[in-house]
Amino acid sequence: MSLVPTLASRNLFHDRLRFVATLVGIVFSVVLVMIQMGLFLGFGRMVTTMIDHASADLWVLPKGAKCFEDPSLLDAKLRDKVASVDGVASVVPLVIGFSDWRLESGELTPVFVVGADLRDRSLEPWNVVEGDVRALSQSGAVVVDRSYYDRLGVSKIGSTAEIRGRRVKVVALTDGIRSFTTTPYVFVDLKNARTYTGTFPDRASDLLVRLKPDADRDTVLKAVRAQVGEHEVLTTDEFRSRSRSFWLFGTGAGAALFAGALLGVIVGTVIVAQTLYSSTKDHLSEFATLRAMGSSNGYIYRVIIYQALLNAIIGFIIATAIGAVVVEMTAKSALPIVITPWLIAALFVLTVVMCVASAIGAIVRVVRIDPATVFMR
Amino acid sequence: MNEIIIEATGIKKTLGRGAGEVKALRGIDLTLRRGEFTLLMGPSGSGKTTLLLVLGCMLAPSSGTLTVCGTRTSGVDKEGLARIRRDHIGFVFQSYHLFPTLTAAQNVQLALDIRHERGRKAGKRAREALNLVGLEQKADTLPGELSGGEQQRVAIARAFVANPSVILADEPTAALDGNNGRSIMRILADAAHQRERAVLVVTHDPRVIPFADRIVEIEDGLLVDTGSGEPERLHLPKTAAFRP
């Protein structure tokens, strides 16, 4: 085995303070990038959570609707037209919108009402931990997430409140259906949703279209588009992508997250480059000795790059452990940080690239070494 | 006549430019032969180190030709010169230049590692080289825990572990006391006489003269005399000499 790893690791661990400083830089950088990208992924999932849990193949949307939460409305009579298209199995109107929730204490808080025809089970609460969703068909029945107990002033099934002056009663509880806007989702029956959001009976927010098992999606899509005029028809993937683009890039939130991640990469690169350069400078006489002994430049580069890789691997392991703790801590928050295996792999590659790129400055310095200097000392 | 290892002909070297220009070497002709122990002596500023750097392929001469083991160095790039050093030359430096974080054995093994000689065989050769300089017991010791003489012996083991044809040493006894200086010179003389290396030692320490087969004196960039190693020639008091 070559002495390159031994020399590199001894160089690295010899000055422990500098090694710790380097690791802090790498860990700070990787954790920052990990959190920013984890927030990006988490945000991306949160903004499409309703779309992901809806049982629809196609979505008929008001013209220009940017996301699931878009308040625009369309003519509910389109339902019949769309239902008449060959290959369509069912069309379910969906009504959504903000409303006011009055707690028993009299305090008001905004809520986001989601109402669909429960008979079609196109968009009903999931992760139900207590109660029965079928009870939503009762007058004034609502399903809320238990993480919003405090916000909504409820504590159990049977708790009551008011929405737009109408008495409501909690009939089931979910776990983990949280809104990235921090406004609690309240699931209700379609009819009640119209009441709570002030939507006329002939209007709907969206139409959820389900296809027959043997239907060709593209053919049906074209036929439905021909039926709905100026309104838009999107596949679930297209709607998910549009929603995500709007919230992540239309609002600037995604750009801010990316900017934070980029900042992390820059900070990490600068710190590693600075410490590697400084370490190389401290070991210049050793590198000059190697050169005087006849070592190739490549041998010396390998020592420096090995140092960079050791930094990268150790820093990455620590950063990943911290990332895992952060993921655990935010799992129940309004905006959980999501770290996927792909993100981990990408971050590892990024860390290695960052550290090796940081070695360039040190390598440039070493290239200029004059081996004759060993005779001057 | 022994094989010529290094042949320098008409070597001139000018350092600096303009008003600061110095003619460090002004036409040196020198040959180093296998099995010969040569001393290069002269006062400070005479051009000793510059000549050593030129002979060691670290400094290109301004004019003249240098041949190392049959290879002419003119026109050879930096990597090529490094290759010549790696293949043919072992260096011993005044201040040892050992790697403080590597053990004595690893320091010696490094000279093999840069030649892509690795594994157990390389480790064994490194320990054998330490054995030859009497340091086999200190193979796993860090340089910081060795005395100056021991460090210089490690440096010598590193210089000849890869069997170079020539060993160039720069003031190897300058930082050592009498006993250690004598020990180092004996090892270098053995390298020349028993192991058939060409050994050139740059020094201004007259105590090393008794070990030399040949003394080359340099002054103002020119060789002024070449003769046998006789202390009397330099009017050296016998008590001051390292005895072989």
Coordinates of C-alpha atoms in Angstrom, one line a residue:
Chain A
M1 CA 0.0 0.0 0.0
S2 CA 1.2 3.5 -0.8
L3 CA 2.3 5.9 1.9
V4 CA 0.1 8.6 0.3
P5 CA -2.9 7.9 2.6
T6 CA -0.6 7.7 5.7
L7 CA 1.2 11.0 4.8
A8 CA -2.1 12.7 4.0
S9 CA -3.9 11.6 7.2
R10 CA -0.9 12.4 9.4
N11 CA -0.6 15.9 7.8
L12 CA -4.3 16.3 8.4
F13 CA -4.5 15.1 12.0
H14 CA -1.2 16.5 13.0
D15 CA -2.6 20.0 13.5
R16 CA -5.8 19.1 15.4
L17 CA -7.1 22.6 15.8
R18 CA -6.9 23.3 12.1
F19 CA -8.5 19.9 11.4
V20 CA -11.4 20.7 13.6
A21 CA -11.7 24.1 12.0
T22 CA -11.8 22.5 8.6
L23 CA -14.4 20.0 9.7
V24 CA -16.6 22.7 11.2
G25 CA -16.5 24.5 7.9
I26 CA -17.4 21.4 5.9
V27 CA -20.1 20.3 8.4
F28 CA -21.6 23.8 8.5
S29 CA -21.6 24.0 4.7
V30 CA -23.1 20.5 4.2
V31 CA -25.7 20.8 6.9
L32 CA -26.7 24.2 5.5
V33 CA -27.1 22.8 2.0
M34 CA -28.8 19.7 3.4
I35 CA -31.3 21.7 5.3
Q36 CA -32.0 24.1 2.4
M37 CA -32.5 21.2 0.0
G38 CA -34.4 19.2 2.6
L39 CA -36.7 22.2 3.1
F40 CA -37.0 22.5 -0.7
L41 CA -38.1 18.8 -0.9
G42 CA -40.3 19.1 2.1
F43 CA -41.9 22.2 0.8
G44 CA -42.3 20.6 -2.6
R45 CA -44.2 17.7 -1.0
M46 CA -46.3 19.9 1.3
V47 CA -47.6 22.1 -1.5
T48 CA -48.8 19.1 -3.5
T49 CA -50.1 17.0 -0.5
M50 CA -53.8 17.4 -1.5
I51 CA -53.0 16.6 -5.2
D52 CA -51.0 13.6 -4.1
H53 CA -53.9 12.2 -2.0
A54 CA -56.7 12.9 -4.4
S55 CA -57.9 10.0 -6.5
A56 CA -58.0 11.7 -9.9
D57 CA -56.5 11.0 -13.3
L58 CA -57.3 14.5 -14.7
W59 CA -58.1 17.8 -13.2
V60 CA -60.4 20.4 -14.7
L61 CA -59.3 23.8 -13.4
P62 CA -60.4 27.4 -13.9
K63 CA -58.4 29.1 -16.6
G64 CA -55.0 30.3 -15.2
A65 CA -55.3 28.4 -11.9
K66 CA -51.8 28.3 -10.5
C67 CA -52.1 25.8 -7.7
F68 CA -54.4 23.7 -5.6
E69 CA -55.2 26.6 -3.3
D70 CA -56.1 28.9 -6.2
P71 CA -59.5 30.6 -5.3
S72 CA -60.8 30.8 -8.9
L73 CA -64.1 29.0 -9.6
L74 CA -65.5 27.3 -12.6
D75 CA -69.1 26.4 -13.7
A76 CA -70.1 23.2 -12.0
K77 CA -72.3 22.3 -15.0
L78 CA -69.2 21.4 -16.8
R79 CA -69.4 18.2 -14.8
D80 CA -72.1 16.8 -17.0
K81 CA -70.2 17.7 -20.2
V82 CA -67.0 16.0 -18.9
A83 CA -68.9 13.0 -17.7
S84 CA -70.3 12.5 -21.2
V85 CA -66.8 12.0 -22.7
D86 CA -65.9 8.4 -23.6
G87 CA -63.5 6.8 -21.1
V88 CA -64.5 9.0 -18.2
A89 CA -65.6 7.0 -15.2
S90 CA -66.6 9.8 -12.8
V91 CA -66.3 13.5 -12.3
V92 CA -66.3 14.9 -8.8
P93 CA -66.6 18.6 -8.0
L94 CA -64.3 20.0 -5.3
V95 CA -64.8 23.1 -3.4
I96 CA -62.0 24.7 -1.4
G97 CA -61.4 28.1 0.2
F98 CA -60.5 30.0 3.2
S99 CA -63.0 30.6 6.0
D100 CA -63.2 31.7 9.6
W101 CA -63.2 29.3 12.5
R102 CA -64.6 30.5 15.8
L103 CA -63.3 28.8 18.8
E104 CA -65.5 28.1 21.9
S105 CA -63.7 31.0 23.5
G106 CA -65.0 33.3 20.8
E107 CA -61.6 33.8 19.2
L108 CA -61.4 33.7 15.3
T109 CA -58.8 31.8 13.3
P110 CA -58.6 31.3 9.5
V111 CA -59.0 27.7 8.2
F112 CA -58.8 26.2 4.7
V113 CA -61.9 24.3 3.9
V114 CA -61.6 21.2 1.6
G115 CA -64.9 19.7 0.5
A116 CA -65.6 16.9 -1.9
D117 CA -68.5 14.6 -2.6
L118 CA -67.8 11.9 -0.1
R119 CA -69.7 9.2 -2.1
D120 CA -66.9 9.3 -4.7
R121 CA -64.1 9.2 -2.2
S122 CA -62.0 11.4 -4.5
L123 CA -60.5 13.5 -1.9
E124 CA -61.1 12.4 1.7
P125 CA -59.0 12.7 4.8
W126 CA -56.2 10.2 5.2
N127 CA -54.2 9.1 8.2
V128 CA -57.4 9.0 10.2
V129 CA -56.4 8.1 13.8
E130 CA -59.7 8.4 15.5
G131 CA -63.3 8.6 14.4
D132 CA -65.0 7.8 11.1
V133 CA -64.7 9.7 7.9
R134 CA -68.1 8.5 6.8
A135 CA -69.6 10.7 9.6
L136 CA -68.7 13.7 7.5
S137 CA -72.0 13.3 5.7
Q138 CA -73.7 14.5 8.9
S139 CA -74.7 18.1 9.0
G140 CA -71.9 20.3 10.5
A141 CA -69.4 17.4 10.6
V142 CA -65.7 18.3 10.2
V143 CA -62.4 16.4 10.2
V144 CA -59.3 18.1 11.5
D145 CA -55.7 17.2 12.2
R146 CA -54.8 16.7 15.8
S147 CA -51.7 18.9 15.4
Y148 CA -54.0 21.8 15.3
Y149 CA -55.8 21.2 18.6
D150 CA -54.6 24.5 20.1
R151 CA -55.2 26.6 17.0
L152 CA -58.7 25.3 16.6
G153 CA -59.5 25.1 20.3
V154 CA -60.6 21.5 20.1
S155 CA -59.3 18.5 22.1
K156 CA -61.2 15.4 21.1
I157 CA -63.9 14.0 18.9
G158 CA -67.1 15.7 19.6
S159 CA -65.5 19.1 20.2
T160 CA -67.5 21.9 18.7
A161 CA -66.8 25.3 17.1
E162 CA -68.3 27.6 14.4
I163 CA -67.4 28.2 10.7
R164 CA -69.0 31.3 9.3
G165 CA -71.5 31.3 12.1
R166 CA -72.5 27.6 11.6
R167 CA -72.0 25.1 14.4
V168 CA -69.5 22.3 13.5
K169 CA -68.5 19.2 15.3
V170 CA -65.3 17.2 15.0
V171 CA -66.1 13.7 13.9
A172 CA -62.7 12.3 13.1
L173 CA -59.1 13.2 13.7
T174 CA -56.1 12.8 11.3
D175 CA -52.4 12.8 12.0
G176 CA -49.8 14.7 9.9
I177 CA -52.1 16.6 7.5
R178 CA -50.4 19.9 7.9
S179 CA -50.5 22.9 5.7
F180 CA -47.4 24.8 4.6
T181 CA -49.4 28.0 4.9
T182 CA -49.9 27.1 8.6
T183 CA -53.6 27.6 8.1
P184 CA -55.3 24.4 9.3
Y185 CA -57.1 22.2 6.7
V186 CA -60.7 21.4 7.6
F187 CA -62.3 18.5 5.7
V188 CA -66.0 18.8 5.2
D189 CA -68.7 17.5 2.9
L190 CA -69.1 19.2 -0.5
K191 CA -72.4 20.8 0.4
N192 CA -71.1 22.1 3.7
A193 CA -67.9 23.4 1.9
R194 CA -70.1 25.6 -0.3
T195 CA -71.8 27.0 2.8
Y196 CA -68.5 27.6 4.7
T197 CA -66.7 29.2 1.8
G198 CA -69.7 31.2 0.4
T199 CA -69.5 29.3 -2.9
F200 CA -72.7 29.2 -5.0
P201 CA -74.2 25.8 -5.7
D202 CA -73.4 26.1 -9.5
R203 CA -69.7 26.8 -8.9
A204 CA -66.8 24.6 -8.0
S205 CA -63.1 25.1 -7.5
D206 CA -62.0 22.1 -9.6
L207 CA -63.4 18.9 -11.1
L208 CA -61.6 15.7 -10.4
V209 CA -61.9 13.2 -13.3
R210 CA -61.4 9.5 -13.0
L211 CA -60.9 7.4 -16.1
K212 CA -62.3 4.0 -16.9
P213 CA -59.6 1.3 -16.5
D214 CA -59.3 0.7 -20.3
A215 CA -59.4 4.3 -21.3
D216 CA -56.4 6.0 -23.1
R217 CA -55.5 8.9 -21.0
D218 CA -54.2 11.1 -23.8
T219 CA -57.3 10.5 -26.0
V220 CA -59.6 11.3 -23.1
L221 CA -57.6 14.4 -22.2
K222 CA -58.0 15.8 -25.6
A223 CA -61.7 15.0 -25.6
V224 CA -62.2 16.7 -22.2
R225 CA -60.3 19.7 -23.3
A226 CA -62.6 20.1 -26.3
Q227 CA -65.6 20.0 -23.9
V228 CA -64.4 22.6 -21.3
G229 CA -63.6 25.5 -23.6
E230 CA -61.3 28.1 -22.0
H231 CA -60.9 26.0 -18.8
E232 CA -57.8 23.9 -18.3
V233 CA -57.4 20.2 -18.1
L234 CA -54.3 18.8 -16.6
T235 CA -53.0 15.4 -15.7
T236 CA -52.3 14.9 -12.0
D237 CA -48.5 15.0 -12.7
E238 CA -49.0 18.3 -14.6
F239 CA -51.0 19.8 -11.9
R240 CA -48.5 18.7 -9.3
S241 CA -45.7 20.2 -11.3
R242 CA -47.6 23.5 -11.8
S243 CA -48.5 23.8 -8.1
R244 CA -44.9 23.1 -7.1
S245 CA -43.5 25.6 -9.7
F246 CA -45.9 28.3 -8.5
W247 CA -45.1 27.9 -4.8
L248 CA -41.4 27.2 -5.2
F249 CA -40.5 29.6 -8.0
G250 CA -43.5 31.9 -8.5
T251 CA -43.3 33.1 -4.9
G252 CA -39.5 33.2 -4.7
A253 CA -39.4 30.7 -1.9
G254 CA -37.5 28.1 -4.0
A255 CA -35.0 30.7 -5.2
A256 CA -34.4 31.7 -1.5
L257 CA -33.8 28.1 -0.6
F258 CA -31.4 27.6 -3.5
A259 CA -29.6 30.8 -2.7
G260 CA -29.1 29.5 0.8
A261 CA -27.8 26.2 -0.5
L262 CA -25.4 28.0 -2.9
L263 CA -24.2 30.2 0.0
G264 CA -23.5 27.0 1.9
V265 CA -21.4 25.6 -1.0
I266 CA -19.5 28.8 -1.3
V267 CA -18.8 29.1 2.4
G268 CA -17.7 25.5 2.6
T269 CA -15.5 25.7 -0.4
V270 CA -13.8 28.9 0.9
I271 CA -13.2 27.4 4.3
V272 CA -11.8 24.1 3.0
A273 CA -9.7 25.9 0.4
Q274 CA -8.3 28.2 3.0
T275 CA -7.5 25.5 5.5
L276 CA -6.0 23.1 2.9
Y277 CA -3.9 26.0 1.5
S278 CA -2.7 26.8 4.9
S279 CA -2.0 23.2 5.7
T280 CA -0.1 22.8 2.4
K281 CA 1.9 26.0 3.1
D282 CA 2.9 24.6 6.5
H283 CA 4.1 21.4 4.8
L284 CA 5.8 23.1 1.9
S285 CA 9.3 22.1 3.1
E286 CA 8.1 18.5 3.2
F287 CA 6.6 18.7 -0.3
A288 CA 9.9 20.4 -1.5
T289 CA 11.8 17.5 0.1
L290 CA 9.6 15.0 -1.8
R291 CA 10.3 17.0 -5.0
A292 CA 14.0 17.0 -4.3
M293 CA 14.0 13.3 -3.8
G294 CA 12.5 13.0 -7.2
S295 CA 8.8 12.5 -6.5
S296 CA 6.5 13.4 -9.4
N297 CA 4.1 16.3 -9.1
G298 CA 1.3 13.7 -9.4
Y299 CA 2.5 12.0 -6.2
I300 CA 2.3 15.3 -4.3
Y301 CA -1.2 16.1 -5.8
R302 CA -2.4 12.7 -4.6
V303 CA -1.3 13.6 -1.0
I304 CA -3.2 16.9 -1.2
I305 CA -6.3 15.4 -2.8
Y306 CA -6.3 12.6 -0.3
Q307 CA -6.3 15.1 2.4
A308 CA -9.3 16.8 0.7
L309 CA -11.1 13.5 0.4
L310 CA -10.5 12.6 4.0
N311 CA -11.9 16.0 5.0
A312 CA -14.9 15.4 2.8
I313 CA -15.7 11.9 4.1
I314 CA -15.3 12.8 7.8
G315 CA -17.2 16.1 7.4
F316 CA -20.0 14.4 5.4
I317 CA -20.5 11.6 8.0
I318 CA -20.8 14.2 10.8
A319 CA -23.1 16.4 8.7
T320 CA -25.3 13.5 7.8
A321 CA -25.7 12.5 11.4
I322 CA -26.7 16.1 12.3
G323 CA -29.0 16.1 9.3
A324 CA -30.7 12.9 10.6
V325 CA -31.3 14.6 13.9
V326 CA -32.8 17.7 12.2
V327 CA -35.1 15.5 10.1
E328 CA -36.3 13.8 13.2
M329 CA -36.8 17.1 15.0
T330 CA -38.8 18.6 12.2
A331 CA -40.8 15.5 11.3
K332 CA -43.9 16.8 13.1
S333 CA -43.5 20.5 12.2
A334 CA -45.5 22.5 9.7
L335 CA -42.6 22.2 7.2
P336 CA -40.7 19.0 7.7
I337 CA -37.2 18.7 6.2
V338 CA -37.2 15.8 3.8
I339 CA -33.9 14.0 3.2
T340 CA -34.0 11.3 0.6
P341 CA -31.4 8.7 -0.4
W342 CA -30.9 10.7 -3.6
L343 CA -30.3 13.9 -1.7
I344 CA -27.7 12.1 0.5
A345 CA -25.9 10.7 -2.6
A346 CA -26.0 14.1 -4.3
L347 CA -24.7 15.8 -1.2
F348 CA -21.9 13.3 -0.9
V349 CA -20.8 14.0 -4.5
L350 CA -21.2 17.8 -3.8
T351 CA -19.0 17.5 -0.7
V352 CA -16.3 15.6 -2.5
V353 CA -16.4 18.0 -5.5
M354 CA -16.3 20.9 -3.1
C355 CA -13.3 19.6 -1.2
V356 CA -11.3 18.5 -4.2
A357 CA -12.0 21.8 -5.9
S358 CA -10.8 23.5 -2.7
A359 CA -7.5 21.6 -3.2
I360 CA -6.8 23.4 -6.4
G361 CA -5.3 26.5 -4.6
A362 CA -3.0 24.2 -2.6
I363 CA -2.0 22.3 -5.7
V364 CA -1.2 25.6 -7.6
R365 CA 1.0 26.5 -4.7
V366 CA 2.8 23.2 -4.7
V367 CA 3.4 23.4 -8.4
R368 CA 5.6 26.4 -7.8
I369 CA 7.8 24.7 -5.2
D370 CA 11.5 24.9 -5.9
P371 CA 13.1 21.7 -4.6
A372 CA 16.3 23.6 -4.2
T373 CA 14.8 25.3 -1.2
V374 CA 15.6 22.3 0.9
F375 CA 19.2 23.2 0.6
M376 CA 18.6 26.7 1.9
R377 CA 17.1 25.7 5.2
Chain B
M1 CA 39.3 3.4 -13.7
N2 CA 35.9 3.4 -12.1
E3 CA 32.7 4.1 -14.0
I4 CA 31.8 7.8 -14.3
I5 CA 28.5 8.5 -12.7
I6 CA 28.3 12.3 -13.0
E7 CA 30.2 14.3 -15.6
A8 CA 30.0 18.1 -15.6
T9 CA 31.8 20.0 -18.3
G10 CA 32.2 23.8 -18.5
I11 CA 29.4 24.4 -16.1
K12 CA 28.6 28.1 -15.6
K13 CA 25.7 29.5 -13.6
T14 CA 24.7 33.1 -13.3
L15 CA 22.2 34.0 -10.5
G16 CA 20.1 37.2 -10.4
R17 CA 19.8 39.9 -13.0
G18 CA 21.2 43.4 -13.7
A19 CA 23.0 44.9 -10.8
G20 CA 22.3 41.9 -8.6
E21 CA 23.8 39.5 -11.1
V22 CA 26.2 37.0 -9.6
K23 CA 28.4 34.5 -11.5
A24 CA 28.1 31.7 -9.0
L25 CA 29.9 29.1 -11.2
R26 CA 32.4 30.2 -13.8
G27 CA 33.3 27.0 -15.7
I28 CA 33.4 23.9 -13.7
D29 CA 34.7 20.6 -15.0
L30 CA 34.1 17.7 -12.5
T31 CA 33.5 14.0 -12.7
L32 CA 32.2 11.8 -9.9
R33 CA 33.1 8.1 -10.1
R34 CA 31.5 5.0 -8.7
G35 CA 33.1 3.9 -5.4
E36 CA 34.8 7.3 -4.8
F37 CA 34.2 9.5 -1.8
T38 CA 34.7 13.2 -2.8
L39 CA 34.6 16.2 -0.6
L40 CA 33.6 19.6 -2.1
M41 CA 35.1 22.3 0.2
G42 CA 35.3 26.0 0.1
P43 CA 34.5 29.2 2.0
S44 CA 31.0 30.5 2.3
G45 CA 29.7 32.0 -1.0
S46 CA 32.3 30.1 -3.1
G47 CA 29.6 28.3 -5.1
K48 CA 29.5 24.9 -3.2
T49 CA 25.7 24.7 -2.8
T50 CA 25.1 26.1 -6.3
L51 CA 27.3 23.4 -7.8
L52 CA 25.6 20.7 -5.6
L53 CA 22.2 21.9 -6.9
V54 CA 23.4 21.8 -10.5
L55 CA 24.9 18.3 -10.0
G56 CA 21.7 17.2 -8.3
C57 CA 19.6 18.3 -11.3
M58 CA 17.7 21.0 -9.3
L59 CA 19.3 24.0 -11.0
A60 CA 19.8 24.2 -14.7
P61 CA 23.3 25.5 -15.6
S62 CA 23.5 28.7 -17.7
S63 CA 26.0 26.9 -19.9
G64 CA 28.0 23.7 -20.0
T65 CA 26.8 20.1 -20.0
L66 CA 25.9 17.7 -17.3
T67 CA 25.6 14.0 -17.7
V68 CA 24.1 11.8 -15.0
C69 CA 24.4 8.0 -15.5
G70 CA 24.7 8.6 -19.2
T71 CA 21.8 10.9 -19.5
R72 CA 22.4 14.5 -20.6
T73 CA 20.2 16.9 -18.6
S74 CA 20.1 19.8 -21.0
G75 CA 16.7 20.3 -22.4
V76 CA 15.1 18.0 -19.9
D77 CA 11.9 19.4 -18.3
K78 CA 11.2 19.6 -14.6
E79 CA 9.4 16.2 -14.4
G80 CA 12.3 14.7 -16.4
L81 CA 14.8 16.1 -14.0
A82 CA 12.8 14.8 -11.1
R83 CA 12.9 11.3 -12.7
I84 CA 16.7 11.5 -13.0
R85 CA 16.9 12.4 -9.3
R86 CA 14.5 9.6 -8.4
D87 CA 16.3 7.0 -10.5
H88 CA 20.0 7.9 -9.8
I89 CA 20.5 10.3 -6.9
G90 CA 20.1 10.1 -3.2
F91 CA 20.2 13.3 -1.1
V92 CA 21.3 14.0 2.4
F93 CA 20.4 17.4 3.7
Q94 CA 22.1 19.5 6.4
S95 CA 18.8 19.8 8.4
Y96 CA 17.7 16.2 7.7
H97 CA 14.3 17.1 6.2
L98 CA 12.6 14.1 7.7
F99 CA 8.8 14.0 7.8
P100 CA 7.9 14.6 11.4
T101 CA 4.6 12.7 11.3
L102 CA 6.1 9.5 9.8
T103 CA 8.2 7.0 11.7
A104 CA 11.9 6.4 10.9
A105 CA 11.0 3.3 8.8
Q106 CA 8.2 5.2 6.9
N107 CA 10.6 8.1 6.2
V108 CA 13.0 5.7 4.6
Q109 CA 10.2 3.8 2.8
L110 CA 9.0 7.1 1.3
A111 CA 12.1 7.0 -1.0
L112 CA 10.8 3.7 -2.4
D113 CA 7.1 4.8 -2.4
I114 CA 7.8 7.6 -4.9
R115 CA 9.4 5.0 -7.1
H116 CA 6.2 2.9 -6.8
E117 CA 8.0 0.2 -4.8
R118 CA 5.4 -0.7 -2.1
G119 CA 4.1 -3.4 0.1
R120 CA 5.9 -5.7 2.5
K121 CA 9.0 -5.9 0.3
A122 CA 9.4 -2.1 0.5
G123 CA 8.9 -2.2 4.3
K124 CA 11.5 -4.9 4.6
R125 CA 14.0 -2.9 2.5
A126 CA 13.4 0.2 4.6
R127 CA 14.2 -1.7 7.8
E128 CA 17.3 -3.2 6.2
A129 CA 18.5 0.3 5.3
L130 CA 17.9 1.4 8.9
N131 CA 19.8 -1.7 10.0
L132 CA 22.8 -0.6 7.9
V133 CA 22.9 2.7 9.8
G134 CA 22.4 1.0 13.1
L135 CA 18.9 2.2 13.8
E136 CA 16.9 -1.0 13.4
Q137 CA 15.7 -0.6 17.0
K138 CA 14.3 2.9 16.3
A139 CA 12.3 1.9 13.1
D140 CA 9.0 2.8 14.6
T141 CA 10.1 6.0 16.3
L142 CA 9.1 9.5 15.2
P143 CA 11.9 11.8 14.2
G144 CA 11.1 14.2 17.0
E145 CA 12.0 11.4 19.4
L146 CA 15.4 10.9 17.8
S147 CA 18.7 12.7 18.4
G148 CA 20.2 14.9 15.7
G149 CA 22.7 12.1 14.8
E150 CA 20.0 9.5 14.6
Q151 CA 17.9 11.7 12.4
Q152 CA 20.8 12.2 10.1
R153 CA 21.3 8.5 9.9
V154 CA 17.6 8.0 9.0
A155 CA 18.2 10.6 6.3
I156 CA 21.2 8.6 5.0
A157 CA 19.2 5.4 5.0
R158 CA 16.5 7.2 3.0
A159 CA 19.1 8.4 0.6
F160 CA 20.5 5.0 -0.3
V161 CA 17.6 2.7 0.3
A162 CA 16.7 2.8 -3.4
N163 CA 20.2 2.1 -4.5
P164 CA 21.0 5.4 -6.2
S165 CA 24.3 5.6 -8.2
V166 CA 25.3 8.8 -6.4
I167 CA 24.7 10.3 -3.0
L168 CA 25.0 14.1 -2.7
A169 CA 25.3 15.3 0.9
D170 CA 25.1 18.9 2.0
E171 CA 26.9 19.7 5.2
P172 CA 25.8 16.4 6.8
T173 CA 27.8 16.9 10.0
A174 CA 27.2 20.6 10.5
A175 CA 24.7 20.2 13.3
L176 CA 26.3 17.2 14.9
D177 CA 28.8 16.7 17.7
G178 CA 32.1 14.8 17.2
N179 CA 30.8 11.3 17.8
N180 CA 27.8 11.7 15.7
G181 CA 29.8 13.5 12.9
R182 CA 32.3 10.6 12.8
S183 CA 29.5 8.0 12.7
I184 CA 27.8 9.8 9.8
M185 CA 31.0 10.2 7.8
R186 CA 31.9 6.5 8.4
I187 CA 28.5 5.5 7.0
L188 CA 28.9 7.8 4.0
A189 CA 32.4 6.5 3.4
D190 CA 31.1 2.9 3.6
A191 CA 28.4 3.8 1.1
A192 CA 31.2 4.8 -1.4
H193 CA 33.7 2.1 -0.7
Q194 CA 31.6 -1.0 0.2
R195 CA 28.4 -0.3 -1.7
E196 CA 30.1 1.2 -4.7
R197 CA 28.3 4.6 -4.8
A198 CA 29.7 7.8 -5.9
V199 CA 29.5 10.1 -2.8
L200 CA 30.0 13.8 -2.9
V201 CA 29.9 15.7 0.4
V202 CA 29.7 19.5 0.5
T203 CA 31.3 20.8 3.6
H204 CA 33.4 23.4 5.1
D205 CA 34.1 21.2 8.1
P206 CA 37.8 20.2 8.0
R207 CA 37.2 17.3 10.5
V208 CA 35.8 15.2 7.7
I209 CA 38.8 15.3 5.5
P210 CA 40.4 12.0 6.7
F211 CA 37.4 10.1 5.2
A212 CA 37.8 11.5 1.6
D213 CA 39.4 9.8 -1.4
R214 CA 39.5 13.2 -3.1
I215 CA 39.0 16.8 -2.1
V216 CA 37.7 19.3 -4.6
E217 CA 38.1 23.0 -3.5
I218 CA 36.0 25.7 -5.0
E219 CA 36.5 29.4 -4.7
D220 CA 34.7 32.2 -6.5
G221 CA 32.9 29.7 -8.7
L222 CA 36.0 27.9 -9.9
L223 CA 37.7 24.7 -8.8
V224 CA 41.1 25.6 -7.5
D225 CA 42.6 22.3 -6.7
T226 CA 42.0 18.6 -6.8
G227 CA 44.0 16.2 -4.7
S228 CA 44.0 13.4 -2.2
G229 CA 42.4 13.6 1.2
E230 CA 45.3 14.7 3.3
P231 CA 44.5 16.8 6.4
E232 CA 47.9 18.3 6.4
R233 CA 47.2 19.9 3.0
L234 CA 44.7 22.1 4.7
H235 CA 46.9 22.6 7.8
L236 CA 44.3 20.7 9.9
P237 CA 45.3 20.1 13.5
K238 CA 45.1 16.3 14.0
T239 CA 43.1 16.5 17.2
A240 CA 40.4 18.3 15.4
A241 CA 39.8 15.6 12.8
F242 CA 37.2 12.9 12.8
R243 CA 39.2 9.7 12.8
P244 CA 37.9 7.1 10.3

